[in-house]
mmCIF file of N, CA, C and O in Angstrom:
data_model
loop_
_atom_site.group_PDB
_atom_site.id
_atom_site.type_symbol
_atom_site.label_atom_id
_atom_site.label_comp_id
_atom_site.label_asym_id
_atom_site.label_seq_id
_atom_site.Cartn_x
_atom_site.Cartn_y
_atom_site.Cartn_z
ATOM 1 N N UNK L 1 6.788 10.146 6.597
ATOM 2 C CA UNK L 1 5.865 9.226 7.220
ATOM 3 C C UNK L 1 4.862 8.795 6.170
ATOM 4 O O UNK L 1 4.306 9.599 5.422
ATOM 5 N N UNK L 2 4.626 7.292 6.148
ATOM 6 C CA UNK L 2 3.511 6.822 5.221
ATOM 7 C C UNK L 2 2.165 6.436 5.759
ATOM 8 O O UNK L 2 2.050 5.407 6.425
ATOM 9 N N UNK L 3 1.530 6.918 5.598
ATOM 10 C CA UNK L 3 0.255 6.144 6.525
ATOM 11 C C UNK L 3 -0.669 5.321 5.456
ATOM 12 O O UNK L 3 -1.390 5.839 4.604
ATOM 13 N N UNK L 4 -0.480 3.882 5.700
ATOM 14 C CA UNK L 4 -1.282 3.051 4.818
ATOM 15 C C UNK L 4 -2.484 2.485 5.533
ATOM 16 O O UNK L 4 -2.731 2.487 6.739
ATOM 17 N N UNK L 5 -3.122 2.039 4.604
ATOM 18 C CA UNK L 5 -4.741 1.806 5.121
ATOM 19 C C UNK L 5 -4.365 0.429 4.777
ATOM 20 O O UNK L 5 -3.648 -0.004 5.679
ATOM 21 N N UNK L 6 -4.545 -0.425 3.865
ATOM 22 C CA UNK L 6 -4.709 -1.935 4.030
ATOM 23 C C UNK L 6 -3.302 -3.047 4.538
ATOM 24 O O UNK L 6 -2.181 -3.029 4.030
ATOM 25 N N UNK L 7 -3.763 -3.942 5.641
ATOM 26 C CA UNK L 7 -2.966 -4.081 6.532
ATOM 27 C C UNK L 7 -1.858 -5.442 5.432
ATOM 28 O O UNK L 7 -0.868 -5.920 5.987
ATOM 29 N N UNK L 8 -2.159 -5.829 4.153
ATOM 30 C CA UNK L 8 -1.612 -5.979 3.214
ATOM 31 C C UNK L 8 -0.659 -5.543 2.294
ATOM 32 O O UNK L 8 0.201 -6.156 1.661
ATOM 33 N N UNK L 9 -1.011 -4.239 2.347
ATOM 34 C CA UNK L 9 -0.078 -3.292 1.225
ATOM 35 C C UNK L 9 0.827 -2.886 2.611
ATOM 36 O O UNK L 9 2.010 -2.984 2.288
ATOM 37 N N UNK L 10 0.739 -2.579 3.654
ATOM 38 C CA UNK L 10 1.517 -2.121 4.635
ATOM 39 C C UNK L 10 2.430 -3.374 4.869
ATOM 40 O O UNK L 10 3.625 -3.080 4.823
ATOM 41 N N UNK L 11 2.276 -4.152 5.011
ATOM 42 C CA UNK L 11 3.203 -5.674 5.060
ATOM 43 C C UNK L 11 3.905 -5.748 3.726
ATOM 44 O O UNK L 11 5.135 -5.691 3.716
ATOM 45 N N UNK L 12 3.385 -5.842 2.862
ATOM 46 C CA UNK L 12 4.405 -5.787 1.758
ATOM 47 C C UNK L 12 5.161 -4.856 1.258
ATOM 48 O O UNK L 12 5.975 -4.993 0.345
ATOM 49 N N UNK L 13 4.840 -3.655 1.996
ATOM 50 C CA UNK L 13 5.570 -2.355 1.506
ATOM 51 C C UNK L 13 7.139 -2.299 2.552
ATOM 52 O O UNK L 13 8.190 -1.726 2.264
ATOM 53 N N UNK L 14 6.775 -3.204 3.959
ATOM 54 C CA UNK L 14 8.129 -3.057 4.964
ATOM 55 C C UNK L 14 8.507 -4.230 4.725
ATOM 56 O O UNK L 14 9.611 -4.559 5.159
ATOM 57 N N UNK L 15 7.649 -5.276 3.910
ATOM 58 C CA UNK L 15 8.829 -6.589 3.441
ATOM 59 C C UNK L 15 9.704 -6.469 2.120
ATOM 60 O O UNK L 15 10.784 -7.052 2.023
ATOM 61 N N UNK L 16 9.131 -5.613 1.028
ATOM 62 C CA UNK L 16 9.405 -5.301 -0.434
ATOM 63 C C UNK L 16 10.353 -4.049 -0.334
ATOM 64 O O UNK L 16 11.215 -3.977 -1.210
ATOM 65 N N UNK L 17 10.307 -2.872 0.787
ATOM 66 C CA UNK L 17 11.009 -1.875 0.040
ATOM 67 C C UNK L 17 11.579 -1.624 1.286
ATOM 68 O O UNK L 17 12.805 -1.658 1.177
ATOM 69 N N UNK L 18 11.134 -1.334 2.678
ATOM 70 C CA UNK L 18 12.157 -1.270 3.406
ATOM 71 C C UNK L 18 13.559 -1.812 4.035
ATOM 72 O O UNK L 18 13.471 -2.832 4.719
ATOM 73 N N UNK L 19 14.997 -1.152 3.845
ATOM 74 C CA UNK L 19 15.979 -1.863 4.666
ATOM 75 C C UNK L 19 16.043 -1.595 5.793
ATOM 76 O O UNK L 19 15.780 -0.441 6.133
ATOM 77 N N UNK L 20 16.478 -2.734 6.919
ATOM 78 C CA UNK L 20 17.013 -2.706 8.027
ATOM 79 C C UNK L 20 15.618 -2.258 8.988
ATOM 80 O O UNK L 20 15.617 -1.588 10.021
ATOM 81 N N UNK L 21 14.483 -2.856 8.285
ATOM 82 C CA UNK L 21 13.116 -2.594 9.329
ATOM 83 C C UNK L 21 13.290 -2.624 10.508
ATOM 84 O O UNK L 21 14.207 -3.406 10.758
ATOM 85 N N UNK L 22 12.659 -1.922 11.865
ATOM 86 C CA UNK L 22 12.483 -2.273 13.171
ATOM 87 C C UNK L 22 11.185 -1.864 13.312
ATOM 88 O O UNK L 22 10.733 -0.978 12.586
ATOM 89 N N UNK L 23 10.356 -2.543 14.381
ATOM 90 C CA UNK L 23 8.847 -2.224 14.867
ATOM 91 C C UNK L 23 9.581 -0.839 16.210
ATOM 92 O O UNK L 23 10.254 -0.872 17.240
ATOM 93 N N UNK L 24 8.895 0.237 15.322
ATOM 94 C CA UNK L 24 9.019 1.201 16.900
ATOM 95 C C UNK L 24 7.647 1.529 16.996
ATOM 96 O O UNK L 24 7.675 2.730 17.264
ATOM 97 N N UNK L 25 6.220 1.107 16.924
ATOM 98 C CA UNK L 25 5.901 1.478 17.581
ATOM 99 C C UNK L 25 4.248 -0.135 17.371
ATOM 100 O O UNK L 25 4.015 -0.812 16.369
ATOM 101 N N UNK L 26 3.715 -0.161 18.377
ATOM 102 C CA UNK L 26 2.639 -1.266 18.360
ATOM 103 C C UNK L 26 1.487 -0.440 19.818
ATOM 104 O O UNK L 26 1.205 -1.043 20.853
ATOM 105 N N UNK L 27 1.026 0.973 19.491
ATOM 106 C CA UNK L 27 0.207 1.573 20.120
ATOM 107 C C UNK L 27 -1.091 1.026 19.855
ATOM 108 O O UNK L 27 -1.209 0.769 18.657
ATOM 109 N N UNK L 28 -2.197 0.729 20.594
ATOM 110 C CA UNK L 28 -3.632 0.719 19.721
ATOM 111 C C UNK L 28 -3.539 -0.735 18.850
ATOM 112 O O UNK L 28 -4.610 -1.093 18.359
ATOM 113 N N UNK L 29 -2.649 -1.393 18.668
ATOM 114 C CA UNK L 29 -2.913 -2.179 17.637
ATOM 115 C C UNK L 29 -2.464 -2.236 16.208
ATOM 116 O O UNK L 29 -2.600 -3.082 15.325
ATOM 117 N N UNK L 30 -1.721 -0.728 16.285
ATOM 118 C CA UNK L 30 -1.331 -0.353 15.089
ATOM 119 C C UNK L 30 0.277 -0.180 14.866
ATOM 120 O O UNK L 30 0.963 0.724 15.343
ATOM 121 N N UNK L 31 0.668 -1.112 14.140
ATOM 122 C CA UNK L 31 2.401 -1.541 13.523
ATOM 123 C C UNK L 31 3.000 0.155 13.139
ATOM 124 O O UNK L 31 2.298 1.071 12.711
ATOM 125 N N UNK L 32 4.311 0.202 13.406
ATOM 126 C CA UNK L 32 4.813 1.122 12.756
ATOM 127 C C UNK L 32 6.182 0.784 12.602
ATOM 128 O O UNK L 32 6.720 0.283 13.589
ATOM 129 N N UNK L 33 6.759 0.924 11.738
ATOM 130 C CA UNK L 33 8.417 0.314 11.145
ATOM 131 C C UNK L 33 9.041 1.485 10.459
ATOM 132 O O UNK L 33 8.632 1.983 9.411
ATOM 133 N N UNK L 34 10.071 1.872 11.156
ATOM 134 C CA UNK L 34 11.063 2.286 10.571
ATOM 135 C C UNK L 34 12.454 1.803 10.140
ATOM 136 O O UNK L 34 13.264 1.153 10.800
ATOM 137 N N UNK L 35 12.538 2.205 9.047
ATOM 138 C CA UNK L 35 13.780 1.777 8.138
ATOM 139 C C UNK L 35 14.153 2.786 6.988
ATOM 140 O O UNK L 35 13.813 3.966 6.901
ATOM 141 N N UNK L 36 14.985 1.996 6.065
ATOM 142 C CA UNK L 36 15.651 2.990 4.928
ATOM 143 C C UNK L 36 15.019 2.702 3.673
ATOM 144 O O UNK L 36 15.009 1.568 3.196
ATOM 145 N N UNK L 37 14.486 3.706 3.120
ATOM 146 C CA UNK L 37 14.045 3.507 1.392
ATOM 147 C C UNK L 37 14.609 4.431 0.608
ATOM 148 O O UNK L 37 14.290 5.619 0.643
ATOM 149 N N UNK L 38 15.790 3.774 -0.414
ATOM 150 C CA UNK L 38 16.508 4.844 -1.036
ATOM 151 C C UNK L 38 17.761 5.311 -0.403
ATOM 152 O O UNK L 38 18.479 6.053 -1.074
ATOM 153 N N UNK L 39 18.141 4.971 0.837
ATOM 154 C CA UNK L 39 19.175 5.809 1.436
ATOM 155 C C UNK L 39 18.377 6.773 1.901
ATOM 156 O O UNK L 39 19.074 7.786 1.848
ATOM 157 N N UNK L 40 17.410 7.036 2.293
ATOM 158 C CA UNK L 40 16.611 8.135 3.282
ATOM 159 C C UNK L 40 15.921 7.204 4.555
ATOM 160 O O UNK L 40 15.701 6.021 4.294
ATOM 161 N N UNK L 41 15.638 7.622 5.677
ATOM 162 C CA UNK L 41 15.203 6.731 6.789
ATOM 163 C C UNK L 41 13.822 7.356 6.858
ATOM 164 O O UNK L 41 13.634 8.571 6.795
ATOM 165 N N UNK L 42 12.715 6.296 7.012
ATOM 166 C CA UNK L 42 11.132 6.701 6.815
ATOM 167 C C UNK L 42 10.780 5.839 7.423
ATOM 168 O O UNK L 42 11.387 4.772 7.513
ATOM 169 N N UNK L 43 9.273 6.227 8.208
ATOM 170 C CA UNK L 43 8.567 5.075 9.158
ATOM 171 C C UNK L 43 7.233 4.850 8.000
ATOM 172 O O UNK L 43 6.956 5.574 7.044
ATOM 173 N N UNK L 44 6.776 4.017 8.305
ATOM 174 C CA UNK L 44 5.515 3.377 7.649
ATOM 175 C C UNK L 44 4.794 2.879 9.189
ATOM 176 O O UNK L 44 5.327 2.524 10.240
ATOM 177 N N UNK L 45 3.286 3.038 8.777
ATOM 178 C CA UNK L 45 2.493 2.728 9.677
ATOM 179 C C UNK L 45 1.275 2.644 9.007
ATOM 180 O O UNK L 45 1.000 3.221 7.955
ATOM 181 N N UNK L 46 0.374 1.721 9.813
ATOM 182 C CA UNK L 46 -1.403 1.755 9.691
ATOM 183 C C UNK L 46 -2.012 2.289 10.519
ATOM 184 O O UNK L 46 -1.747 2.485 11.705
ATOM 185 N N UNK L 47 -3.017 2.594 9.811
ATOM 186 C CA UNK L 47 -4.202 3.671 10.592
ATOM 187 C C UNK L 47 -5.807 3.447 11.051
ATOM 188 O O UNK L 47 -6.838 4.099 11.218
ATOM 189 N N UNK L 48 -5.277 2.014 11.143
ATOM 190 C CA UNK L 48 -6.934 1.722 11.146
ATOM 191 C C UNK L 48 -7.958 2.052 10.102
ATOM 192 O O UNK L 48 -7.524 2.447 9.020
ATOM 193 N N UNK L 49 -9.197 1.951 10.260
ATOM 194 C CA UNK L 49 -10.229 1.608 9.222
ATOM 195 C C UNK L 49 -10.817 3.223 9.300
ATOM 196 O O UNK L 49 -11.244 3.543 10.410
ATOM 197 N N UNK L 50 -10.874 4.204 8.288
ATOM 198 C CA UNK L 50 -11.579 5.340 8.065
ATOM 199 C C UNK L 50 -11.231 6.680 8.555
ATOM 200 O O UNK L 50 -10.549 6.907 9.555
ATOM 201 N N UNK L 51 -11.668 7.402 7.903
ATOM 202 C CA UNK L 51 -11.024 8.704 7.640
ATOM 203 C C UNK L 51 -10.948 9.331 9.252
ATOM 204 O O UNK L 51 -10.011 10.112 9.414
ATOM 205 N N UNK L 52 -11.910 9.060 10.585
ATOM 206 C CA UNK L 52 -11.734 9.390 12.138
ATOM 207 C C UNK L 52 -10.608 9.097 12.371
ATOM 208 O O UNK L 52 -9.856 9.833 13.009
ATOM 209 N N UNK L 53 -10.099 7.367 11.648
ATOM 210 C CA UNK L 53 -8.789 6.864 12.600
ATOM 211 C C UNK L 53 -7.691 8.002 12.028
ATOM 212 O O UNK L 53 -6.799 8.686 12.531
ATOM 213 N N UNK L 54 -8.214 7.832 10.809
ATOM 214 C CA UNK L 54 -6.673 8.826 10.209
ATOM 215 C C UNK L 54 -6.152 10.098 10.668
ATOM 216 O O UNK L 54 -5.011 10.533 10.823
ATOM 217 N N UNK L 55 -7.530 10.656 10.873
ATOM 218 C CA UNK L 55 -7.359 12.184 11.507
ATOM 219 C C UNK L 55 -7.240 11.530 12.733
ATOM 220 O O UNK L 55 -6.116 11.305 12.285
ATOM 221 N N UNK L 56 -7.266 11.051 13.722
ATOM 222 C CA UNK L 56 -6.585 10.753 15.034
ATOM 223 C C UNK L 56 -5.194 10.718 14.437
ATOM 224 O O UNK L 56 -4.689 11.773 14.054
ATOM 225 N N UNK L 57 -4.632 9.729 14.347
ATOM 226 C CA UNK L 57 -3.225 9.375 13.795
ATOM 227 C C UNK L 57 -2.338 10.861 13.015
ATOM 228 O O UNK L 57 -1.161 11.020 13.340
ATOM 229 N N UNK L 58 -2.861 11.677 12.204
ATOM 230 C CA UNK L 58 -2.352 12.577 11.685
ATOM 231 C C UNK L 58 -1.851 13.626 12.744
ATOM 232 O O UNK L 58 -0.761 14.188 12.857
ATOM 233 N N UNK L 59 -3.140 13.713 13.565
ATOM 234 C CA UNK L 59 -3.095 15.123 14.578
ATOM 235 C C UNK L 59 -1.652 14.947 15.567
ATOM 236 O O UNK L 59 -0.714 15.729 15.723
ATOM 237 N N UNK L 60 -1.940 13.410 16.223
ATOM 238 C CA UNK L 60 -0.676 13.688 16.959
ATOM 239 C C UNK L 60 0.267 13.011 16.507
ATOM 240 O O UNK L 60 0.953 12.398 17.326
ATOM 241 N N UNK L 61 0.611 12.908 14.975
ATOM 242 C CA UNK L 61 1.823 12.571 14.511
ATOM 243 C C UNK L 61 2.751 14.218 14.457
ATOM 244 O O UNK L 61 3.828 14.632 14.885
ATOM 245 N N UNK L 62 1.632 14.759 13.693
ATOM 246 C CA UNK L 62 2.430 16.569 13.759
ATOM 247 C C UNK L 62 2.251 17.167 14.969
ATOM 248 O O UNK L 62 3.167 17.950 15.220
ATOM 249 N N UNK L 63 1.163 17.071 16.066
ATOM 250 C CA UNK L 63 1.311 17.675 17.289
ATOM 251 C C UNK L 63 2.530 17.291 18.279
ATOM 252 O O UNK L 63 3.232 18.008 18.992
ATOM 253 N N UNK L 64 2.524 15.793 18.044
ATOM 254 C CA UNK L 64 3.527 15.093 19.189
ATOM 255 C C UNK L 64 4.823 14.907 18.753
ATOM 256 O O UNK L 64 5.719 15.132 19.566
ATOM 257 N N UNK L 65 5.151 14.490 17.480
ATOM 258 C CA UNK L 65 6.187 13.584 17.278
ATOM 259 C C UNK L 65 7.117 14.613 15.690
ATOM 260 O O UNK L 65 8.021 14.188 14.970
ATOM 261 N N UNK L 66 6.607 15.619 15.653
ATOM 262 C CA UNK L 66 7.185 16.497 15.018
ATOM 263 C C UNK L 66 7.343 15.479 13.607
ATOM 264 O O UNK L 66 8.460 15.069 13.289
ATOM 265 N N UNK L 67 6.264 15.163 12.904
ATOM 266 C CA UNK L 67 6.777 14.615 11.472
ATOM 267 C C UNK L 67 6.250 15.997 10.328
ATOM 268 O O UNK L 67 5.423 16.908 10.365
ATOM 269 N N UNK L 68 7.077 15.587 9.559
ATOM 270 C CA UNK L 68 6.859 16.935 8.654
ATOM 271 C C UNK L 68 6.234 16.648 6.968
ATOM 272 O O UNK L 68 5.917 17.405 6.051
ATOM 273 N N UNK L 69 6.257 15.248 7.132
ATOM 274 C CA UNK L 69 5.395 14.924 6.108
ATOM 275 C C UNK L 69 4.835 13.784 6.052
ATOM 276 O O UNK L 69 5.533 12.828 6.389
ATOM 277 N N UNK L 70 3.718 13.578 5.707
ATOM 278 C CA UNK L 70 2.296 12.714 5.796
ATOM 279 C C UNK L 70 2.321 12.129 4.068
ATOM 280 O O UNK L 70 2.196 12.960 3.168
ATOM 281 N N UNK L 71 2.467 10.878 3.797
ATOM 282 C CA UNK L 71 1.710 10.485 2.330
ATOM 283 C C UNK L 71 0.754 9.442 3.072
ATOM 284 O O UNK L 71 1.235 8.580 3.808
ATOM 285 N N UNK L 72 -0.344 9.532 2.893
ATOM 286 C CA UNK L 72 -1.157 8.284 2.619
ATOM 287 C C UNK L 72 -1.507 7.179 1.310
ATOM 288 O O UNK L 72 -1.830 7.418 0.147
ATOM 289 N N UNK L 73 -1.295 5.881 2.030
ATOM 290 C CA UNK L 73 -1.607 5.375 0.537
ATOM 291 C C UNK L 73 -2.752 4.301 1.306
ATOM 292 O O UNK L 73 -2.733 3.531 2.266
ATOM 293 N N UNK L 74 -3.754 4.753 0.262
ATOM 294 C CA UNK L 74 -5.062 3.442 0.409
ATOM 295 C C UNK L 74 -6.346 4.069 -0.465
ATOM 296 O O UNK L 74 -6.220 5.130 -1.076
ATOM 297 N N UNK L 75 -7.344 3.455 -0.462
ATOM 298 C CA UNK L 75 -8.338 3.283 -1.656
ATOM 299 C C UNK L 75 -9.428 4.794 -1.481
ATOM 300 O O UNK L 75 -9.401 5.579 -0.533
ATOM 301 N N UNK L 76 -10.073 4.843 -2.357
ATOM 302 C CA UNK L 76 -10.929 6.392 -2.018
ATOM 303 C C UNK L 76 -11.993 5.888 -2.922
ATOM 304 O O UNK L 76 -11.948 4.804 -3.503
ATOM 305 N N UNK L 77 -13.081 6.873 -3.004
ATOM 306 C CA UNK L 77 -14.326 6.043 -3.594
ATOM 307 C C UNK L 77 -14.868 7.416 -4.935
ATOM 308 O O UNK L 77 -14.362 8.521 -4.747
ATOM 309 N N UNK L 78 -15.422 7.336 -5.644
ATOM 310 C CA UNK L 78 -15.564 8.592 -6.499
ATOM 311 C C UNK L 78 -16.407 7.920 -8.246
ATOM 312 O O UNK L 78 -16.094 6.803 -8.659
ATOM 313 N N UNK L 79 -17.028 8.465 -8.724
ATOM 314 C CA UNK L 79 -17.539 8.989 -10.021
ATOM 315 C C UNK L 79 -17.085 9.963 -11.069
ATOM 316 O O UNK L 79 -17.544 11.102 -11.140
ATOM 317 N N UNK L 80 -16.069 9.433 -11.969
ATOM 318 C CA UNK L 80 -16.066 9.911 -13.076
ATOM 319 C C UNK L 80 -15.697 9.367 -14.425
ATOM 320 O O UNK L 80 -14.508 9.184 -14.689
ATOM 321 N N UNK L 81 -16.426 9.159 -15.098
ATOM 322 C CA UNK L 81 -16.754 8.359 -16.810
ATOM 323 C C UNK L 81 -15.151 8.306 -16.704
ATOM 324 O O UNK L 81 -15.087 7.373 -17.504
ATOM 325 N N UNK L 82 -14.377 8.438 -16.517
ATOM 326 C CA UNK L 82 -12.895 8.812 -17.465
ATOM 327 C C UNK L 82 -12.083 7.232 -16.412
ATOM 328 O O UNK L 82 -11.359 6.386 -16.938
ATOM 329 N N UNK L 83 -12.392 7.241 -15.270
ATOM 330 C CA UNK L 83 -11.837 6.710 -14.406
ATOM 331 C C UNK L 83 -11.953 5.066 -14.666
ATOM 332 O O UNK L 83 -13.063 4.704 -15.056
ATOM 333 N N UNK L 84 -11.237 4.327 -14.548
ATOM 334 C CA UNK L 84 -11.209 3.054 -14.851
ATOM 335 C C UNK L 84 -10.997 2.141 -13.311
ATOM 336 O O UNK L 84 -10.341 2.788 -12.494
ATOM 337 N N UNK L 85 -11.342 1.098 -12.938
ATOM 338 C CA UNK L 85 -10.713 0.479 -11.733
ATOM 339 C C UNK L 85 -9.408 0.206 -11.866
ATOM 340 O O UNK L 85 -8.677 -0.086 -12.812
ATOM 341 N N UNK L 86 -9.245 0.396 -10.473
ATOM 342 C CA UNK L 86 -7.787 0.203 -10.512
ATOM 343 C C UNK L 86 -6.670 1.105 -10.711
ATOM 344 O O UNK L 86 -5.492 0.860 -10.454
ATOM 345 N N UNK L 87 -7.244 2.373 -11.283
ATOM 346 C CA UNK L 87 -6.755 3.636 -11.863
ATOM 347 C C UNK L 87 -5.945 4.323 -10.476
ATOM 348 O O UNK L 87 -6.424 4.200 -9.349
ATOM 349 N N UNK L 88 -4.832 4.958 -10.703
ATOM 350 C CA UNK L 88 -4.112 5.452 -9.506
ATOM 351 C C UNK L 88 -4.369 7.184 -10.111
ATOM 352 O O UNK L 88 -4.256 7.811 -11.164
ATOM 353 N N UNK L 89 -4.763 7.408 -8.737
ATOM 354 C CA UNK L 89 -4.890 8.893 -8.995
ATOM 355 C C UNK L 89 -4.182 9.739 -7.219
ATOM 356 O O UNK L 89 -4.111 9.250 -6.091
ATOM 357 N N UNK L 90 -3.772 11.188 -7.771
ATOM 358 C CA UNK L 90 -3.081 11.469 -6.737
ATOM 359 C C UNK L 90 -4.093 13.034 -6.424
ATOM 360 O O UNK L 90 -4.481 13.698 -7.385
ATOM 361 N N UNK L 91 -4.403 13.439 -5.015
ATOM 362 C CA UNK L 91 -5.385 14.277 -5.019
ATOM 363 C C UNK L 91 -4.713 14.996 -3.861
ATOM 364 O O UNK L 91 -4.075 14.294 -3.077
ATOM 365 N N UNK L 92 -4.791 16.635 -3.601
ATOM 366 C CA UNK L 92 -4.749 17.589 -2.444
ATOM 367 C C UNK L 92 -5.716 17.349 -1.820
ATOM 368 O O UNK L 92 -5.306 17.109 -0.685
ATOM 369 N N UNK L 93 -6.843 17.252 -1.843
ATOM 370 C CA UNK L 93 -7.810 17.421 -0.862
ATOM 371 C C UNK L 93 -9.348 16.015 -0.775
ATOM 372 O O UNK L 93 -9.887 15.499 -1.755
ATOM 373 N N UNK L 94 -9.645 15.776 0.565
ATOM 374 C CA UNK L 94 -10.493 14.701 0.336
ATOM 375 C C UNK L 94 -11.814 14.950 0.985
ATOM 376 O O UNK L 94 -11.590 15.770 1.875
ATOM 377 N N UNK L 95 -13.129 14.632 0.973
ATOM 378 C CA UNK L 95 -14.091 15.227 1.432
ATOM 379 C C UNK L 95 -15.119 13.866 1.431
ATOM 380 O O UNK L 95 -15.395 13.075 0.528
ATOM 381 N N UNK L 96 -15.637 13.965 3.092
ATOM 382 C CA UNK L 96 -16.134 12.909 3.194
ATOM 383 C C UNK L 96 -17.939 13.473 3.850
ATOM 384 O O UNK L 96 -18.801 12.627 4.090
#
């Protein structure tokens, strides 16, 4: 499962990389498409705006719907000299 934050990168990610897209789910307002990336079958979805919506969305993705893995992709905010814009960085833990 992907959970993307900008409703841009989520459109171009099920027009650019997914095959054989279908909308299964339009709860809340929020798109979810499953299809094939790679020869593996994966849903992509948005989560609304901020770290509440996400933790809604997370809880009963693993409480309800038995997914066993979570990537998020979208922007994070932070301070450090080394860091450049635009810079992709990958992190365990986030603190708001």
């Amino acid at each position: 499962m992907w959970l993307v934050s900008y409703w841009s990168k989520f459109f171009s990610f099920v027009k650019n990389f997914l095959e054989n897209a279908r909308l299964v789910n339009n709860v809340r307002g929020i798109q979810g498409y499953t299809g094939t990336y790679k020869g593996k079958e994966i849903t992509v979805m948005g989560h609304g705006m901020g770290i509440p919506s996400v933790g809604i969305y997370v809880h009963e993705l693993f409480k309800f719907y038995d997914v066993e893995c979570i990537i998020r992709i979208g922007s994070c905010g932070g301070y450090v000299e080394s860091l450049n814009l635009k810079d992709i960085i990958v992190v365990n833990e986030g603190y708001s």
